Tab-separated table of C-alpha atoms in Angstrom:
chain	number	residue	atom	x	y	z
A	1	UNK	CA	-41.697	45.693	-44.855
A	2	UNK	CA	-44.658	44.529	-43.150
A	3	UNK	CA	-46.761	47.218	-41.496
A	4	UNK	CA	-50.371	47.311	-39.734
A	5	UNK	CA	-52.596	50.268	-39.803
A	6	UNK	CA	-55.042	50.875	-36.518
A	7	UNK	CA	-57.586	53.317	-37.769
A	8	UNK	CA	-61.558	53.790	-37.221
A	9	UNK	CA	-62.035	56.324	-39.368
A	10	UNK	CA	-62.207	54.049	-42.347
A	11	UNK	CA	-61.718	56.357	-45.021
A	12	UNK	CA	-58.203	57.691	-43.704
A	13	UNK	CA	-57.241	53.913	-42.503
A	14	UNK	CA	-58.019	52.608	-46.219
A	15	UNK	CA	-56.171	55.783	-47.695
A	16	UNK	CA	-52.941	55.272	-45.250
A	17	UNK	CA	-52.780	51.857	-46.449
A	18	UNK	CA	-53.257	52.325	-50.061
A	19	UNK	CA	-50.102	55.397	-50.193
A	20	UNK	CA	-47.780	53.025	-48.270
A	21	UNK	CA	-48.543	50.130	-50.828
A	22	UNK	CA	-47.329	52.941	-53.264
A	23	UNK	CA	-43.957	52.746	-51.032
A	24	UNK	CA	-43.839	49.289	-51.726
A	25	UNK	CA	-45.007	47.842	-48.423
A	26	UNK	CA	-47.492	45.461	-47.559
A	27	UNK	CA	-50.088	46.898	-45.148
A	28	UNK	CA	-52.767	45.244	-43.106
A	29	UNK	CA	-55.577	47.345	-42.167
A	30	UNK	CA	-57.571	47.100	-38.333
A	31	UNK	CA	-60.629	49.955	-37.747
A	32	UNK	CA	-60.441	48.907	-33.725
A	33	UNK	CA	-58.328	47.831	-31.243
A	34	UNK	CA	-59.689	44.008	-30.987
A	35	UNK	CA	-58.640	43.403	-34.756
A	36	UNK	CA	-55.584	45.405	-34.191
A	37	UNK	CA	-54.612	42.300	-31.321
A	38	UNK	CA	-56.162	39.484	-33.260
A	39	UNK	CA	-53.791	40.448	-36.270
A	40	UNK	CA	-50.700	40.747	-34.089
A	41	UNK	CA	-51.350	37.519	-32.401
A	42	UNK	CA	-50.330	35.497	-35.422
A	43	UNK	CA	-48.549	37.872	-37.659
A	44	UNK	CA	-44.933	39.601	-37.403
A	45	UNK	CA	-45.231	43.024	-37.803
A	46	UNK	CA	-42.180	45.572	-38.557
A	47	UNK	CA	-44.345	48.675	-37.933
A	48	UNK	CA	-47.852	49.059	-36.474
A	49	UNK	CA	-49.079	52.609	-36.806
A	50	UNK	CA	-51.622	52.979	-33.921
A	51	UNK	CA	-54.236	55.688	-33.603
A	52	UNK	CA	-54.870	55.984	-30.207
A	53	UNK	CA	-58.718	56.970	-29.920
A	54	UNK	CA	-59.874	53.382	-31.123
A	55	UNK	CA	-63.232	51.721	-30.266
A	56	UNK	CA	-63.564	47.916	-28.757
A	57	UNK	CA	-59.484	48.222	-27.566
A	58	UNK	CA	-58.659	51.878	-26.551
A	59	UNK	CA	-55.220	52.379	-28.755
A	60	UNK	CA	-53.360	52.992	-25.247
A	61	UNK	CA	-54.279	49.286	-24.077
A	62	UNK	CA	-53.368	47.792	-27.335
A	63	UNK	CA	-49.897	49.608	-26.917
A	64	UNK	CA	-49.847	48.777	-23.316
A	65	UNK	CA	-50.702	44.651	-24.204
A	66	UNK	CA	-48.119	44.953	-27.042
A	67	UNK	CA	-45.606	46.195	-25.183
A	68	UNK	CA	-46.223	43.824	-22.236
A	69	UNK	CA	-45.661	40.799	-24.651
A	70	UNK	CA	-42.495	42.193	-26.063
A	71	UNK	CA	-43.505	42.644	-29.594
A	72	UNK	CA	-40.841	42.963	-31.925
A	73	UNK	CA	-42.731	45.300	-33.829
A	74	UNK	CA	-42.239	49.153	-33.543
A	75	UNK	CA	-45.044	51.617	-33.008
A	76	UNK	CA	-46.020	54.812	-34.281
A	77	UNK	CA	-49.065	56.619	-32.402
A	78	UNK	CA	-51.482	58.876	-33.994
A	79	UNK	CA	-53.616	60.764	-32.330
A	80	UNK	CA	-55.477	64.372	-32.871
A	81	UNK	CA	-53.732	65.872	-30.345
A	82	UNK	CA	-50.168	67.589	-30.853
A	83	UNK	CA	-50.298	68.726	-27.381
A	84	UNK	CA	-46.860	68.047	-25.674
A	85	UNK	CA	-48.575	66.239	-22.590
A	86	UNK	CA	-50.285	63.687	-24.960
A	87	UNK	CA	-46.688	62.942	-26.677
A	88	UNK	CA	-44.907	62.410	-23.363
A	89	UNK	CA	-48.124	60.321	-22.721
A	90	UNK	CA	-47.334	57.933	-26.043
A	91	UNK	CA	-44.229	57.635	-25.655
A	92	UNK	CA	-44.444	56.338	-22.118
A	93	UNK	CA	-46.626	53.654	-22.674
A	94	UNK	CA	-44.251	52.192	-25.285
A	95	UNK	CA	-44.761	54.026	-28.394
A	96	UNK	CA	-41.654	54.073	-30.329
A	97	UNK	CA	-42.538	57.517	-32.190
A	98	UNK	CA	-45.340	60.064	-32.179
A	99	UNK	CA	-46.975	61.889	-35.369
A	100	UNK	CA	-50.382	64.356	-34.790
A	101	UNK	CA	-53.530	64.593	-36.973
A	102	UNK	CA	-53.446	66.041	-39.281
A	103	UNK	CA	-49.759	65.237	-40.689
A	104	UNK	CA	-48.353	65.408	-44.292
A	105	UNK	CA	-47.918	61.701	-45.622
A	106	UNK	CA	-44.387	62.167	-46.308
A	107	UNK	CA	-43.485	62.586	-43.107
A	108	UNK	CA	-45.711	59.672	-42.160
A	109	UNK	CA	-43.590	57.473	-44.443
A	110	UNK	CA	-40.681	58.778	-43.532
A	111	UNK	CA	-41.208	57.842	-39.952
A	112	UNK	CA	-42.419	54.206	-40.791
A	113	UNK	CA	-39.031	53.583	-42.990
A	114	UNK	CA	-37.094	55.106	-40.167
A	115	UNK	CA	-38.902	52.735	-37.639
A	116	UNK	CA	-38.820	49.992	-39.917
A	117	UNK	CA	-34.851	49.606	-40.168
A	118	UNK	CA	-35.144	49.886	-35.962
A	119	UNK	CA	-36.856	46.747	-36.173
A	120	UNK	CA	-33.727	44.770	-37.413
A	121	UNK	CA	-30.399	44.927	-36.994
A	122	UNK	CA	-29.103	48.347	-37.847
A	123	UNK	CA	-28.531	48.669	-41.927
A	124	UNK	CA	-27.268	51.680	-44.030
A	125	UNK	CA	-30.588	53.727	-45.333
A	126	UNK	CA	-29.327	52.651	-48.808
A	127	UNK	CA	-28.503	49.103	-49.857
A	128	UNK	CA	-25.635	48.045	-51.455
A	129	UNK	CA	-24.657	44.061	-52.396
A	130	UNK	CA	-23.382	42.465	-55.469
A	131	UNK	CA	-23.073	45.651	-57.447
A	132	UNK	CA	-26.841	46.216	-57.058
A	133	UNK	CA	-28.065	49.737	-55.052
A	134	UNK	CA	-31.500	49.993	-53.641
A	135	UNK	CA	-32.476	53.151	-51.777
A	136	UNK	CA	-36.146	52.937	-49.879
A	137	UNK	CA	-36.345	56.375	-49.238
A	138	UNK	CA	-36.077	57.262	-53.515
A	139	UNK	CA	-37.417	53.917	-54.546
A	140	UNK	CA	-34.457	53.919	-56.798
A	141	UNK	CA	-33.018	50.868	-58.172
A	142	UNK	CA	-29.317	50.476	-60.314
A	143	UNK	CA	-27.582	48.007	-61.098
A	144	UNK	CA	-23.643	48.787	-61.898
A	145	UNK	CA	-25.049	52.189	-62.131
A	146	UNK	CA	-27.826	51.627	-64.187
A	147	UNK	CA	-31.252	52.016	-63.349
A	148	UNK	CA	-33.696	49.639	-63.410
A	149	UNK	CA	-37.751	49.978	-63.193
A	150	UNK	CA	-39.322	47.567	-60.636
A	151	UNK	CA	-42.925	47.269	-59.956
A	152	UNK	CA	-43.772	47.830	-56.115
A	153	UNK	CA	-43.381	43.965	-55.155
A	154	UNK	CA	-40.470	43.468	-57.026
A	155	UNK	CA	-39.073	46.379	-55.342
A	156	UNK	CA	-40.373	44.517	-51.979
A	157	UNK	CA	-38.765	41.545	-52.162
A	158	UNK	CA	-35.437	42.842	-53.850
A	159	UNK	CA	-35.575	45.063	-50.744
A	160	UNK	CA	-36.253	41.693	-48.343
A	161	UNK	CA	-33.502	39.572	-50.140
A	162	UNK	CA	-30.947	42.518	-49.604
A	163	UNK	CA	-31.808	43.011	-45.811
A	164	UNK	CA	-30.823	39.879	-45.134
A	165	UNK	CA	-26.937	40.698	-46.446
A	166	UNK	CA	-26.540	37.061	-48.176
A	167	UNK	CA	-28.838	35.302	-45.785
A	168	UNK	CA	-31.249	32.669	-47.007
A	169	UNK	CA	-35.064	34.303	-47.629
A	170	UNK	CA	-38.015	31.566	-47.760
A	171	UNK	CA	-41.239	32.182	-49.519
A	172	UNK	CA	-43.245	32.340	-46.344
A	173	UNK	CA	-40.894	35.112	-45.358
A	174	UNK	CA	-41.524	36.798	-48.472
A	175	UNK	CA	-45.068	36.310	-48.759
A	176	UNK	CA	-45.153	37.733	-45.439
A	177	UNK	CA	-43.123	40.340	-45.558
A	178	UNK	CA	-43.918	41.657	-49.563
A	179	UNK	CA	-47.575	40.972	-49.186
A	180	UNK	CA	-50.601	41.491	-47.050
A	181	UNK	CA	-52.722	38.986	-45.045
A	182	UNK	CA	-55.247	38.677	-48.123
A	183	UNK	CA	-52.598	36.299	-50.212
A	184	UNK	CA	-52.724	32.665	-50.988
A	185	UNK	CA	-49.753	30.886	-49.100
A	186	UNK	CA	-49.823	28.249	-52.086
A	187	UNK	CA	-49.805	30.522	-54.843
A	188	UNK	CA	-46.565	30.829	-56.910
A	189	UNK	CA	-46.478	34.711	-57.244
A	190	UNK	CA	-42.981	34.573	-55.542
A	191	UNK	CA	-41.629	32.258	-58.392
A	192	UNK	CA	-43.152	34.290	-60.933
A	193	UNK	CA	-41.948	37.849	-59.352
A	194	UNK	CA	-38.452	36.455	-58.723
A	195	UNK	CA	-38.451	35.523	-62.647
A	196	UNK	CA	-39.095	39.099	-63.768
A	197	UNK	CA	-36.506	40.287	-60.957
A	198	UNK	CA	-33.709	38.402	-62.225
A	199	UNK	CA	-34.781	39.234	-66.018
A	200	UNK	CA	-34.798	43.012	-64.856
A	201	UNK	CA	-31.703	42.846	-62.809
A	202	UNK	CA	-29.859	41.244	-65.577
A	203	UNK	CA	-26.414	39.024	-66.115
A	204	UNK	CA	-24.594	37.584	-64.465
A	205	UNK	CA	-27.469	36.712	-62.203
A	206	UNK	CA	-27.496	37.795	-58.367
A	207	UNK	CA	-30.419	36.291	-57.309
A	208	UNK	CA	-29.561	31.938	-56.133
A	209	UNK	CA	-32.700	29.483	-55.405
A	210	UNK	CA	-31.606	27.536	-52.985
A	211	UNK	CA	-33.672	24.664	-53.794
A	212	UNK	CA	-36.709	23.793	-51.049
A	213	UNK	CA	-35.180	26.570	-48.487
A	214	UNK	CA	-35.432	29.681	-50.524
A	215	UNK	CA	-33.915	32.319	-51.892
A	216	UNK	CA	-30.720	34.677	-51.380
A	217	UNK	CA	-28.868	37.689	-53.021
């Protein structure tokens, strides 16, 4: 899942970011509204979590520009204000969810998971293909009932190729959806994480290159 923070306050923007690369996302961080429309001019994001007091871009023009272009993405607004009036406020410019400052992370996560699976076709919150069981929410992995340790990008892009239900994933997708604006397009870290995925997963193997288009579970 590929997910955008919009945060001035650097320290809790940075700190955001790092706990949902724990989850096994990869985050992009903006500390203003400008960056925050620069990044989604050229890059898909499944969640953008939006603070809505932002300097350059107020947060309620981003969402209102956003919204105007039909972005695909889905947004959750942050703002310091629980206040009902502010909520109904979000919500009607476009925001797809609302959480106040200050929140407890979990719930924070839990809302960008929930978000994220609105941003594709509907999918069970657990994943199940080819004897192989992936739950987001648990970052639990088994295969044939037995469970197996991923690293958080392995996780990523086991999670990607098993979203797609037997589709075809390309690198680019994966780079883009596994790992953040900061990664070489030409490097071969996809190669080299799908080797230790199939080694992990184990026989017979469930992972097929399809050679020059991608990859698919």
């Amino acid at each position: 899942m590929r997910v955008l923070v919009v945060e001035d306050e650097r320290v809790l923007a940075d700190a955001i970011a790092t706990g949902l690369r724990r989850e096994a996302m990869a985050v992009d961080v903006a500390y203003d509204g400008g960056g925050a429309l620069e990044r989604t001019g050229y890059i898909d994001y499944d969640v953008i979590v939006l603070d809505r007091d932002l300097p350059v871009v107020h947060g309620d023009e981003v969402c209102r520009r956003l919204v105007a272009g039909r972005t695909a993405s889905r947004i959750l607004m942050l703002t310091a204000s629980g206040d009902v009036d502010d909520k109904v406020e979000g919500l009607g410019l476009g925001a797809d969810d609302y959480l106040a400052k200050p929140f407890v992370f979990v719930e924070l996560v839990a809302r960008v998971r929930a978000l994220g699976r609105r941003s594709a076709p509907a999918l069970p919150p657990v994943l199940e293909r080819a004897g192989v069981r992936l739950d987001p929410g648990k970052r639990l992995v088994t295969r044939d009932g037995r469970e197996v340790a991923l690293t958080k990008k392995e996780f990523a892009v086991l999670e990607e190729l098993m979203r797609a239900e037997g589709a075809v994933v390309s690198q680019e997708d994966l780079l883009d959806k596994a790992w953040d604006e900061n990664i070489d397009p030409f490097t071969n870290v996809v190669r080299v994480t799908m080797m230790t995925l199939r080694k992990k997963l184990g026989e017979p193997q469930v992972i097929e290159t399809v050679p020059g288009v991608g990859y698919k579970l």
